[in-house]
PDB file of C-alpha atoms and ligand atoms in Angstrom:
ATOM      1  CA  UNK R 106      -9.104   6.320  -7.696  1.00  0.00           C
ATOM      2  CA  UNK R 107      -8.070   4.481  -4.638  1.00  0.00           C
ATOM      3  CA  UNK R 108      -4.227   3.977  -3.721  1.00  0.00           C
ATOM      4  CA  UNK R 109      -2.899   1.168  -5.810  1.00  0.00           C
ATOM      5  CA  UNK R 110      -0.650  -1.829  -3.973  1.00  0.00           C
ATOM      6  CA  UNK R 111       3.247  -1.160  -5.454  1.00  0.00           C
ATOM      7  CA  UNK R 112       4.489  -3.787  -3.404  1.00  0.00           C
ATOM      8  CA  UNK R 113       3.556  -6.682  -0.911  1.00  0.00           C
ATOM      9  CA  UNK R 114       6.556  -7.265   1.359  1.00  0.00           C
ATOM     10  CA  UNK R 115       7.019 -10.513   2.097  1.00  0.00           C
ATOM     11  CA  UNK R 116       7.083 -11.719   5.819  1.00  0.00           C
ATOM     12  CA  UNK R 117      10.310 -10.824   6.944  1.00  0.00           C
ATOM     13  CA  UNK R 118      12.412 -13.289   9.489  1.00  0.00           C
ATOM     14  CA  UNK R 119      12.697 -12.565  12.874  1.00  0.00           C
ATOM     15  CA  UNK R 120      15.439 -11.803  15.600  1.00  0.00           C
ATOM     16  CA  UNK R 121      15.891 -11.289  19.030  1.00  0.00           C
ATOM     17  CA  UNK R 122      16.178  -7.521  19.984  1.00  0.00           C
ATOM     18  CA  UNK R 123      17.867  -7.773  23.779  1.00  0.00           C
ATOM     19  CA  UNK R 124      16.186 -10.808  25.242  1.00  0.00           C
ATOM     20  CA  UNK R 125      12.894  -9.516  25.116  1.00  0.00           C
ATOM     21  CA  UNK R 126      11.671  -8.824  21.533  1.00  0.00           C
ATOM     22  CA  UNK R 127      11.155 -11.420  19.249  1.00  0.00           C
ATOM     23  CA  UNK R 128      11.247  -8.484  16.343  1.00  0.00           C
ATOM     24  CA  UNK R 129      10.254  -8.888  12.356  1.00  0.00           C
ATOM     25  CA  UNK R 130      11.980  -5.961  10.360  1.00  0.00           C
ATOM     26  CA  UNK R 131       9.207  -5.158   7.725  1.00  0.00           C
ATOM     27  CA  UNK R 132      11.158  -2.569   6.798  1.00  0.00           C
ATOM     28  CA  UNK R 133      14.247  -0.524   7.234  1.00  0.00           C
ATOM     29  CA  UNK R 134      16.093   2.502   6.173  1.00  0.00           C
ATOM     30  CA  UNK R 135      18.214   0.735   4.082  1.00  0.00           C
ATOM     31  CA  UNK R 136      16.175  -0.870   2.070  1.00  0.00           C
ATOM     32  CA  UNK R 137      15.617  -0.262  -1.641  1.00  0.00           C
ATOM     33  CA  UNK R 138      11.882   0.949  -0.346  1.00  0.00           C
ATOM     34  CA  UNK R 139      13.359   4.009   1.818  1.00  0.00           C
ATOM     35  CA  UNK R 140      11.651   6.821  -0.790  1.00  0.00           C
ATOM     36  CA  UNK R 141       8.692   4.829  -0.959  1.00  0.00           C
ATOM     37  CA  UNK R 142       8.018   4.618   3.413  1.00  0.00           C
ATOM     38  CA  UNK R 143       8.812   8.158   4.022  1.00  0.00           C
ATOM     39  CA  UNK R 144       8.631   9.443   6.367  1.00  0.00           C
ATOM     40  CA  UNK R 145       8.936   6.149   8.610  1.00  0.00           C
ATOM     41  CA  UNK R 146      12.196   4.527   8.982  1.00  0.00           C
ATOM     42  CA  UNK R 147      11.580   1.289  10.721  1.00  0.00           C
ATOM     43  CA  UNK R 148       8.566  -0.990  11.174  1.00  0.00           C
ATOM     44  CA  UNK R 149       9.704  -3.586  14.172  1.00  0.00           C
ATOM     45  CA  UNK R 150       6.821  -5.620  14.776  1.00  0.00           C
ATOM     46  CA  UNK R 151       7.470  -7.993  17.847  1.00  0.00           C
ATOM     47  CA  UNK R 152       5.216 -11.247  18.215  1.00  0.00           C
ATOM     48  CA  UNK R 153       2.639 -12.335  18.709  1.00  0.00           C
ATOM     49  CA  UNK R 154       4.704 -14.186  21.167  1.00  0.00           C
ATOM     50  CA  UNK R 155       4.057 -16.199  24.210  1.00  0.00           C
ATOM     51  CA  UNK R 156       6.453 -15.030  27.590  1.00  0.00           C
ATOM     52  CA  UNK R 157       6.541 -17.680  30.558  1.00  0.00           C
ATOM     53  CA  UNK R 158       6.504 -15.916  34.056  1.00  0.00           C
ATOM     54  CA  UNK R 159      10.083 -14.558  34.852  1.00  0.00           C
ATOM     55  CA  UNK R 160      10.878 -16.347  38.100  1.00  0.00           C
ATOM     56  CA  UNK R 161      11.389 -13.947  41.054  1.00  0.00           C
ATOM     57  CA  UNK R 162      14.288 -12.238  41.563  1.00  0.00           C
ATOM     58  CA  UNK R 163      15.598 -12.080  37.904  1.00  0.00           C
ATOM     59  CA  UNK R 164      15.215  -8.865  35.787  1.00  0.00           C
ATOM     60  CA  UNK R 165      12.594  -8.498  33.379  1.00  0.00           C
ATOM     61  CA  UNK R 166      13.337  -9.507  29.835  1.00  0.00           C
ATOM     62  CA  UNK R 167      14.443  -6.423  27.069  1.00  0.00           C
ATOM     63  CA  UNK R 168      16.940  -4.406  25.701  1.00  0.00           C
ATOM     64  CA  UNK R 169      19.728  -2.286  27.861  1.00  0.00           C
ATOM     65  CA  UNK R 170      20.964   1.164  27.570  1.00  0.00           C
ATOM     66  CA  UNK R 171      21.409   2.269  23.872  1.00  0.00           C
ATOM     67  CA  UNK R 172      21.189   5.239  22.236  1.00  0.00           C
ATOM     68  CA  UNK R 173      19.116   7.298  19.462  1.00  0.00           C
ATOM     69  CA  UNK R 174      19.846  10.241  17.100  1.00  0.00           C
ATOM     70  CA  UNK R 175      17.710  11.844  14.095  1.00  0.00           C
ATOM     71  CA  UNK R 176      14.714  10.422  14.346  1.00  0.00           C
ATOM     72  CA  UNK R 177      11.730   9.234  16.758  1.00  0.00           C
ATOM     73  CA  UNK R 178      10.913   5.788  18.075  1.00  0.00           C
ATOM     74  CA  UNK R 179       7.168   5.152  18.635  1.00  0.00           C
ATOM     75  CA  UNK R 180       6.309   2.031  20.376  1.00  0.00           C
ATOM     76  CA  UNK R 181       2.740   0.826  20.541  1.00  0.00           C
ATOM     77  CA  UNK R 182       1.457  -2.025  22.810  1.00  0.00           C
ATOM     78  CA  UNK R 183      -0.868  -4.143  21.639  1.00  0.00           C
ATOM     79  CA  UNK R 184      -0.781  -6.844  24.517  1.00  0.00           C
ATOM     80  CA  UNK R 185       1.681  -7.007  27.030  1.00  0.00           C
ATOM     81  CA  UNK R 186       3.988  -4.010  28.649  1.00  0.00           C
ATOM     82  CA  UNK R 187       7.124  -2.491  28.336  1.00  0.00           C
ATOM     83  CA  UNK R 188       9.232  -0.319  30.959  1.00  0.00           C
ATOM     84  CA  UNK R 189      11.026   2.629  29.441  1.00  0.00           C
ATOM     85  CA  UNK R 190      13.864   4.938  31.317  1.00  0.00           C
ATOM     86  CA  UNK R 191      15.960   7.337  29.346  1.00  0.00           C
ATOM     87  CA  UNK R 192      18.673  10.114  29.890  1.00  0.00           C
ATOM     88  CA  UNK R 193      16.266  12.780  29.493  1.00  0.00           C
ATOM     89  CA  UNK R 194      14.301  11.491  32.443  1.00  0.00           C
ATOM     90  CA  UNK R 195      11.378  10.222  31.515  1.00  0.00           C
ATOM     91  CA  UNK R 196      10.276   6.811  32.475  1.00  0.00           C
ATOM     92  CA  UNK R 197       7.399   5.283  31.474  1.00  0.00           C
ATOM     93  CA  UNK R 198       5.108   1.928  31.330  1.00  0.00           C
ATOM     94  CA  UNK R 199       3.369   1.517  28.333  1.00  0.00           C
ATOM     95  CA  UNK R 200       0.371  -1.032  28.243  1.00  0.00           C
ATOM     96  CA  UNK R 201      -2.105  -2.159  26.519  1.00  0.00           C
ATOM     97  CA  UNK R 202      -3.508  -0.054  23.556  1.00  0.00           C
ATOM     98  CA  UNK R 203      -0.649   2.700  24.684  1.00  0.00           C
ATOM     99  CA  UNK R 204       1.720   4.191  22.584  1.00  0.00           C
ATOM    100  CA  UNK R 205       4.898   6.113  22.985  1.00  0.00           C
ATOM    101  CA  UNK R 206       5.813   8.872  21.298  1.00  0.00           C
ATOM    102  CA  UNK R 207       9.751   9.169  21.602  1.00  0.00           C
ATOM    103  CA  UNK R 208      10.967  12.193  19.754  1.00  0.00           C
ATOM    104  CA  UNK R 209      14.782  11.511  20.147  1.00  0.00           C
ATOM    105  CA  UNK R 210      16.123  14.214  18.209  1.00  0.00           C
ATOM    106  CA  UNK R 211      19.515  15.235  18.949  1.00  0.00           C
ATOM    107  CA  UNK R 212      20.074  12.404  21.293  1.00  0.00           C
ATOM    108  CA  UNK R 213      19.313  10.276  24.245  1.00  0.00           C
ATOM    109  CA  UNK R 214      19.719   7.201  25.491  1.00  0.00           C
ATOM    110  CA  UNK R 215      17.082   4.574  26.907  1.00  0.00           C
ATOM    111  CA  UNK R 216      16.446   1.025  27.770  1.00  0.00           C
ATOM    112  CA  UNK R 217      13.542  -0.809  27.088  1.00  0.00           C
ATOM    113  CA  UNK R 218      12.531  -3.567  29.351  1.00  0.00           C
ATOM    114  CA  UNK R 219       9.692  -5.658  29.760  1.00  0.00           C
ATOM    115  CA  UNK R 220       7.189  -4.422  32.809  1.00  0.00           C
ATOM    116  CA  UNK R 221       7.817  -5.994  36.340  1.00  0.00           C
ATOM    117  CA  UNK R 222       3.408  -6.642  35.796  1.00  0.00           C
ATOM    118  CA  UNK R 223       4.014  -8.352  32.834  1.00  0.00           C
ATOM    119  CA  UNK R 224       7.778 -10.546  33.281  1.00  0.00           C
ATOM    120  CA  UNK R 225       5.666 -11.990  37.102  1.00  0.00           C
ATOM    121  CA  UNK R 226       2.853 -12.721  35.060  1.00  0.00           C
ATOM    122  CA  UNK R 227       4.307 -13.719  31.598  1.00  0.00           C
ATOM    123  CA  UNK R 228       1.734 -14.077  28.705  1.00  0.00           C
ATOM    124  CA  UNK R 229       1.018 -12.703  24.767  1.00  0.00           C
ATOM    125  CA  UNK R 230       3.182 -10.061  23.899  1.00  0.00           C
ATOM    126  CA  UNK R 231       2.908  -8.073  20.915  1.00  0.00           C
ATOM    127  CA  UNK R 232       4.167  -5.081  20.306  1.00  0.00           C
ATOM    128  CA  UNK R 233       5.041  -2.888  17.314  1.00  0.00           C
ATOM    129  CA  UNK R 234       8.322   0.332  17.134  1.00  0.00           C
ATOM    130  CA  UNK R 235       8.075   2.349  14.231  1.00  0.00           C
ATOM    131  CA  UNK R 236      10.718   5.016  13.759  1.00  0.00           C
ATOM    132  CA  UNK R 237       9.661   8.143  12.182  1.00  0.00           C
ATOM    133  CA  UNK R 238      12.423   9.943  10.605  1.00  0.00           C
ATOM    134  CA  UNK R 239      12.359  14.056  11.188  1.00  0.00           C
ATOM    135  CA  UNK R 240      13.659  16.729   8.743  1.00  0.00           C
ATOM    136  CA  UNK R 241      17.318  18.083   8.992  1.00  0.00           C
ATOM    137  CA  UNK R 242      15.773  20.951  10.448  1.00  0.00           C
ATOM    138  CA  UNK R 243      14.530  19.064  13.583  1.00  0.00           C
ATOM    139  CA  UNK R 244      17.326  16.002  14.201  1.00  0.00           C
ATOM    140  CA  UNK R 245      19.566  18.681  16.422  1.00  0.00           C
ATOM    141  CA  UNK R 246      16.335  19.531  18.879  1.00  0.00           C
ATOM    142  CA  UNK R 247      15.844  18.640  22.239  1.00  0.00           C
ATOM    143  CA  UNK R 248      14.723  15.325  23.069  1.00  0.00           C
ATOM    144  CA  UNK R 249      10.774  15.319  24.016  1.00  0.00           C
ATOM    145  CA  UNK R 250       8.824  12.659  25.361  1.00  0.00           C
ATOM    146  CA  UNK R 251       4.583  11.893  24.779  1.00  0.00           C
ATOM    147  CA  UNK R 252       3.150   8.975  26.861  1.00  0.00           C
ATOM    148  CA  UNK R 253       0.006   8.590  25.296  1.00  0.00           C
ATOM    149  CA  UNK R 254      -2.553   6.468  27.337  1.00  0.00           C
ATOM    150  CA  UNK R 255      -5.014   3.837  25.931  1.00  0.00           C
ATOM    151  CA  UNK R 256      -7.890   6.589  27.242  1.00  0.00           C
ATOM    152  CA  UNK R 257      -6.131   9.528  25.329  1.00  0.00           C
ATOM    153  CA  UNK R 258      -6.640   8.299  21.894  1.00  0.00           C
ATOM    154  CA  UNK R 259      -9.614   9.597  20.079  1.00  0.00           C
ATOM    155  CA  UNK R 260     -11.549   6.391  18.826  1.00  0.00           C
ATOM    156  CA  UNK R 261     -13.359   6.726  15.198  1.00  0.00           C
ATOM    157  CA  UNK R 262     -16.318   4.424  14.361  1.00  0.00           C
ATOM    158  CA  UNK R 263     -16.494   3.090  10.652  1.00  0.00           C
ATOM    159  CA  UNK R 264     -19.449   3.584   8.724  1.00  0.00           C
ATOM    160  CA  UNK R 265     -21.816   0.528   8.176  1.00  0.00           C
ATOM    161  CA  UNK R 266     -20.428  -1.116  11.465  1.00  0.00           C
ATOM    162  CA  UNK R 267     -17.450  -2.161   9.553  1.00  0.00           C
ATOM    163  CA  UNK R 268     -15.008  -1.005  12.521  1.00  0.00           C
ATOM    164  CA  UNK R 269     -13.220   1.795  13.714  1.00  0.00           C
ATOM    165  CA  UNK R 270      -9.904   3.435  14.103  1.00  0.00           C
ATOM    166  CA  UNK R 271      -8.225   4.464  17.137  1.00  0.00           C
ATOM    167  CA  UNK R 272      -6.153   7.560  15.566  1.00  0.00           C
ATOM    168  CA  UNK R 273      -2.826   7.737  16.724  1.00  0.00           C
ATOM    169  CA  UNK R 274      -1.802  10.544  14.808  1.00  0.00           C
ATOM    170  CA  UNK R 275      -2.469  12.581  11.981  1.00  0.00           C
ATOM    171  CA  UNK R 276      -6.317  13.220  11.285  1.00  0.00           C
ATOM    172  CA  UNK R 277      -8.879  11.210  10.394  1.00  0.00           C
ATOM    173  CA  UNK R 278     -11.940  13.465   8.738  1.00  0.00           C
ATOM    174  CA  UNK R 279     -12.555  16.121  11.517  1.00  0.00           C
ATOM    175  CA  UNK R 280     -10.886  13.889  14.397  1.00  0.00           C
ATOM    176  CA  UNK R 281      -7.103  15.253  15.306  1.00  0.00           C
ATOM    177  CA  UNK R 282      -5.138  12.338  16.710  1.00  0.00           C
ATOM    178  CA  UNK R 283      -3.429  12.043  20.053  1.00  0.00           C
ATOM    179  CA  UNK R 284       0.108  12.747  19.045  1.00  0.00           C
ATOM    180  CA  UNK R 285       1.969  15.951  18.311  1.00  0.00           C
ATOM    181  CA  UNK R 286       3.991  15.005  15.229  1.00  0.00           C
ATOM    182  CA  UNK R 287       7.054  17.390  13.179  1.00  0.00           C
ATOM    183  CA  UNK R 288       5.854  16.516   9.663  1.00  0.00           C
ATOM    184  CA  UNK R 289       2.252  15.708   8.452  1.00  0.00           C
ATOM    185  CA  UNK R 290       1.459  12.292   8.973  1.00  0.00           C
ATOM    186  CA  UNK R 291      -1.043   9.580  10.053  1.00  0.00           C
ATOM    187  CA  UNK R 292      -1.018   6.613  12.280  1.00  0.00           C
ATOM    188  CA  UNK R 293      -3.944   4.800  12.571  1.00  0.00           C
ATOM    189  CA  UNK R 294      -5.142   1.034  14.634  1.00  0.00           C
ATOM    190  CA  UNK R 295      -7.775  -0.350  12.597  1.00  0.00           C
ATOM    191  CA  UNK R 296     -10.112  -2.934  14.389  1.00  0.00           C
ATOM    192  CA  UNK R 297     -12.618  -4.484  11.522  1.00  0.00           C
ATOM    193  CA  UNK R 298     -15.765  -6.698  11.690  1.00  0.00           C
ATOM    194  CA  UNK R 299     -15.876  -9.924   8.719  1.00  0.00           C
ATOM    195  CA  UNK R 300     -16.793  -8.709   5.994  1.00  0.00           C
ATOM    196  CA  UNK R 301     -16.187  -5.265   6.241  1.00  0.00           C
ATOM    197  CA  UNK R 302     -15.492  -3.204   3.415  1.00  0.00           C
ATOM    198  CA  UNK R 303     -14.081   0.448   3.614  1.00  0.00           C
ATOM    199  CA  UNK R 304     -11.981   2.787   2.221  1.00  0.00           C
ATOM    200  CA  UNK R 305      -9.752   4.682   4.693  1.00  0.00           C
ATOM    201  CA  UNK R 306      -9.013   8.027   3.719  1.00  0.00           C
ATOM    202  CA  UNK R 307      -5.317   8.856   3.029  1.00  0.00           C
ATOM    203  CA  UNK R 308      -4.485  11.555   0.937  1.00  0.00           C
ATOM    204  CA  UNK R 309      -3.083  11.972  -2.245  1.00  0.00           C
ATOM    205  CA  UNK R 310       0.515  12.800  -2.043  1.00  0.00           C
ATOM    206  CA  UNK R 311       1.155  10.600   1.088  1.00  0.00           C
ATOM    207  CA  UNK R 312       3.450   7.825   1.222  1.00  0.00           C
ATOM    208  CA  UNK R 313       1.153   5.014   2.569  1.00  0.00           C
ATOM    209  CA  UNK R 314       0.957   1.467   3.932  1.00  0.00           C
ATOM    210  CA  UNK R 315      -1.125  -0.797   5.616  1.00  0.00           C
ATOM    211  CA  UNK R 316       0.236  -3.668   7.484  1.00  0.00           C
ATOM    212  CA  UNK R 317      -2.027  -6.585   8.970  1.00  0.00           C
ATOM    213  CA  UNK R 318      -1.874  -8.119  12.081  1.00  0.00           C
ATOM    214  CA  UNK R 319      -4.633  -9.869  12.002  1.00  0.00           C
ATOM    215  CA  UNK R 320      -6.118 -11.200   8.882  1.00  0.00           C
ATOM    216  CA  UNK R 321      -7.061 -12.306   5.889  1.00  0.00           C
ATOM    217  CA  UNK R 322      -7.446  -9.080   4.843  1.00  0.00           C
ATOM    218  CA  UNK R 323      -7.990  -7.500   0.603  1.00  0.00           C
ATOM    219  CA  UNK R 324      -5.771  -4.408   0.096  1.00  0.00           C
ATOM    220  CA  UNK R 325      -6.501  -2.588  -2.907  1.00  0.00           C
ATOM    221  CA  UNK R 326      -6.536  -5.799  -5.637  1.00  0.00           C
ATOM    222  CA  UNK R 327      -4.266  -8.210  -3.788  1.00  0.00           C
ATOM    223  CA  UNK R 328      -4.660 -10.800  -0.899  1.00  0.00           C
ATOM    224  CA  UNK R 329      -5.153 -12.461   1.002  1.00  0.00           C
ATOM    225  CA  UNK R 330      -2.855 -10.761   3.429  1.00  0.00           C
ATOM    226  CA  UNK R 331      -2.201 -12.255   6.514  1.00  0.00           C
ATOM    227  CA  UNK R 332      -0.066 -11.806   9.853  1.00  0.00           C
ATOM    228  CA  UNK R 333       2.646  -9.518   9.752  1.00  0.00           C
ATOM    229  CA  UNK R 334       2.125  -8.911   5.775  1.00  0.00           C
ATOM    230  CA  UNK R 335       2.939  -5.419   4.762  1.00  0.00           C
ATOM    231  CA  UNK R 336       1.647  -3.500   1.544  1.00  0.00           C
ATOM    232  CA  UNK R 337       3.191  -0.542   0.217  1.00  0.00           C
ATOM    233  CA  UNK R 338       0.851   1.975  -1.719  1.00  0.00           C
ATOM    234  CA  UNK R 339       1.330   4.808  -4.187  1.00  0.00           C
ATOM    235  CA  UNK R 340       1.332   8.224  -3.333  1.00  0.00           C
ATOM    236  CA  UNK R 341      -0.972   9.019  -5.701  1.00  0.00           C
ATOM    237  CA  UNK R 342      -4.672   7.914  -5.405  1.00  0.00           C
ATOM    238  CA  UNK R 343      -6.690   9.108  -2.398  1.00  0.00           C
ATOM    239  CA  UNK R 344      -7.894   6.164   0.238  1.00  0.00           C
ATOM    240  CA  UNK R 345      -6.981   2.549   1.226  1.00  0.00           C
ATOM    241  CA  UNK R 346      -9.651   0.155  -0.224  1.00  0.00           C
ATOM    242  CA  UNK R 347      -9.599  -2.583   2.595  1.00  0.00           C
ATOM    243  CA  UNK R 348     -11.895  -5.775   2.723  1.00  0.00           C
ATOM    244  CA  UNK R 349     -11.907  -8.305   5.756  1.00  0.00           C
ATOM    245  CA  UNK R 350     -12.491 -12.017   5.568  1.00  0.00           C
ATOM    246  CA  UNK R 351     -12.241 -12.128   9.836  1.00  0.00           C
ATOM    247  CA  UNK R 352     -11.980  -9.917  12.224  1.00  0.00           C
ATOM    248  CA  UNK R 353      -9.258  -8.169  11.283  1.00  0.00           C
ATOM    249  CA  UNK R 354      -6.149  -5.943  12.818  1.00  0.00           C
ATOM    250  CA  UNK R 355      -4.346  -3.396  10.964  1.00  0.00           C
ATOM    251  CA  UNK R 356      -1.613  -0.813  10.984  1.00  0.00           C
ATOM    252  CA  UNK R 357      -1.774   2.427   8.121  1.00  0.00           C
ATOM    253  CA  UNK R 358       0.797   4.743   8.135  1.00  0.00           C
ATOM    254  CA  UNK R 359       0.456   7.644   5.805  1.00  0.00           C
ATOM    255  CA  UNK R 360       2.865  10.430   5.407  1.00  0.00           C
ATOM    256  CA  UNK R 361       4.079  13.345   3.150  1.00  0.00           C
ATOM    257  CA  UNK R 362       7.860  12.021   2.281  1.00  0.00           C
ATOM    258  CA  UNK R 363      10.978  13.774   3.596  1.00  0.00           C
ATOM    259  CA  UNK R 364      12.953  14.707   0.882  1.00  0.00           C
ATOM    260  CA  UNK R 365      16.455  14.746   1.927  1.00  0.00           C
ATOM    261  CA  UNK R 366      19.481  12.381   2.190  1.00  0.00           C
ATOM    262  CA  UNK R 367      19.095   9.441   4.755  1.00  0.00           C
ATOM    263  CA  UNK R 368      22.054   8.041   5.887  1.00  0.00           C
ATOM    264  CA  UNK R 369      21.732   5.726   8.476  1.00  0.00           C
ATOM    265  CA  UNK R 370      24.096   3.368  11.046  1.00  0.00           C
ATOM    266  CA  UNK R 371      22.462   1.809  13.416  1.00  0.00           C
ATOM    267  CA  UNK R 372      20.868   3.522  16.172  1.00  0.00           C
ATOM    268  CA  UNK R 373      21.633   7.178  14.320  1.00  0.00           C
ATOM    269  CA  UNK R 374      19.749   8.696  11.309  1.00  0.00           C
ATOM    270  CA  UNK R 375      21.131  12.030   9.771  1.00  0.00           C
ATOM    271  CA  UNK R 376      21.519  13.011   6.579  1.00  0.00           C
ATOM    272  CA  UNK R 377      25.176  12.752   6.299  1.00  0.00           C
ATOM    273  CA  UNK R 378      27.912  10.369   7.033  1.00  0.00           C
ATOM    274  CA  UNK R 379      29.729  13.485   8.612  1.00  0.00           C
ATOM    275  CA  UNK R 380      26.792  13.643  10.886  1.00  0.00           C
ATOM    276  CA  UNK R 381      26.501   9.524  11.528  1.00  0.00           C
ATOM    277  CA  UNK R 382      30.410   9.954  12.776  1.00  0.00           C
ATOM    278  CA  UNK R 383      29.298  12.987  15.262  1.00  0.00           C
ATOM    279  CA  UNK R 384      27.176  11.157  16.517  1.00  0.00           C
ATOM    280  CA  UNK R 385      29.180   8.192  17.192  1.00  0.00           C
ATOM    281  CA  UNK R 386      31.891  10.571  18.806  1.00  0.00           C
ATOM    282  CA  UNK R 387      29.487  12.111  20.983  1.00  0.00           C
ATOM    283  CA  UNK R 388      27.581   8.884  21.737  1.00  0.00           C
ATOM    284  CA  UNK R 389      31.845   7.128  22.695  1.00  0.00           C
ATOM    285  CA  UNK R 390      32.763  10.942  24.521  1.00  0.00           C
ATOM    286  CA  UNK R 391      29.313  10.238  26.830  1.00  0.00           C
ATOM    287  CA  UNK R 392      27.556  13.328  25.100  1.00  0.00           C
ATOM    288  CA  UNK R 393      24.179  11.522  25.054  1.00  0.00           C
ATOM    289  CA  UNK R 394      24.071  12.279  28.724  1.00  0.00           C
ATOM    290  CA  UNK R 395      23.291   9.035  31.040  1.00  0.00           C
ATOM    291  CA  UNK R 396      20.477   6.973  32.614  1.00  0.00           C
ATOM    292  CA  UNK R 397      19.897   7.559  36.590  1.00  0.00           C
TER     293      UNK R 397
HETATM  294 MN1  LIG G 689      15.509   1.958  21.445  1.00  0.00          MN
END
């Protein structure tokens, strides 16, 4: 039996993150679905959204210096870029068909700008953060830091010509993705042709969802789905029973669920409100280091 749909989120309303991400919240960790997305947090998915040229001389478009505990940020880049720097000292440009793979952990923080390339040039921007929560045993590491290139990520070919799947993360059959991740997951960038039927693989016992970008796309026994439509699956069932009308874009994110306490404010995820308030002292007492 194939995963069945639980729930079809419906398209969420957006709002400005900094100046430079027009972002839809799919989901969040405060919402009544937090068991259910485990081990993601946060699906931000920004655009599609047209950017006019910045004119010379002003700064690129995004979010300042703010910080991160408890949990990873992974941004991928679907069309456009975006300039990272954080306290750890790692800076980065992540283009097209990138993704970064932030582990935060015990802290840092970063800004997030758009790319000097991309503000001179101005264009389609889409872009999508997830943030992948990690186990109490993992929130107090050191930060770590994976710029994963376009070239780096092994690229899966559906059967039938139906597609394939660039795999982020996670497996797919005897193909290990590009990412090192702290609990057993999968992320994986589905392209598909019209028509194309398939069933993509996630396990039994993972958490699972698939959300379009581009449809109309059949998920399990409901859709239509279309742009930034999100369906949650069981954890029981094995596979993803997906049928495309168009060429079609998706997101699936599988997981095995964290099962612990999340208590989140903001930019911190711990398990404990004790821990949300050291991390708010150690964020105001400069503890989270500092951007050069
Ligand atoms: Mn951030």
């Amino acid at each position: 039996m194939t995963k069945k749909v639980l729930h079809v989120l419906p398209t969420a309303g957006q709002h400005w993150v900094g100046d430079g991400f027009p972002a839809r919240t799919l989901f969040g960790y405060t919402g009544p679905l937090v068991d259910l997305v485990s081990p993601f947090l946060l699906f931000d998915y920004t655009g599609p959204w047209h950017f006019e040229p910045q004119a010379p001389g002003r700064r690129p478009r995004g979010v300042g210096q703010h910080p991160h505990r408890g949990f990873e940020t992974v941004t991928l880049v679907y069309d456009g870029g975006v300039a990272h720097a954080d306290s750890a000292g790692h800076r980065g440009i992540i283009g097209p068909g990138d993704v970064q793979w932030m582990t935060a952990a015990s802290g840092i923080l970063h800004e997030e700008f758009h790319s000097e390339a991309f503000s001179a040039r101005g264009g389609r921007f889409e872009v999508v953060q997830l943030w992948v929560n990690l186990p109490a045993a993992a929130k107090m590491s050191p930060p770590t830091y994976q710029p994963i290139l376009a070239t780096d990520i092994p690229v899966v070919a559906l059967p039938d010509d139906a597609g394939q799947v660039r795999v982020i993360a996670g497996r797919l059959g005897d193909v290990q993705g590009a990412a090192r991740t702290v609990t057993e997951l999968n992320v994986w960038d589905v392209t598909l042709k019209p028509g194309a039927e398939v069933v993509l693989p996630a396990p039994h016992g993972h958490n699972t969802m698939a959300c379009v970008l581009s449809g109309p796309v059949h998920i399990g026994d409901r859709g239509p789905l279309g742009n930034a439509q999100l369906a949650v699956l069981d954890r029981g069932g094995e596979g993803v029973a997906v049928r495309a009308d168009a060429d079609a874009k998706l997101l699936v994110l599988s997981g095995v669920p964290i099962d612990e306490p999340v208590v989140g404010y903001g930019p911190f995820v711990m398990n404990s409100w004790e821990e949300i308030q050291q991390a708010a002292d150690d964020f105001n007492s400069g503890r989270f280091g500092a951007l050069r």
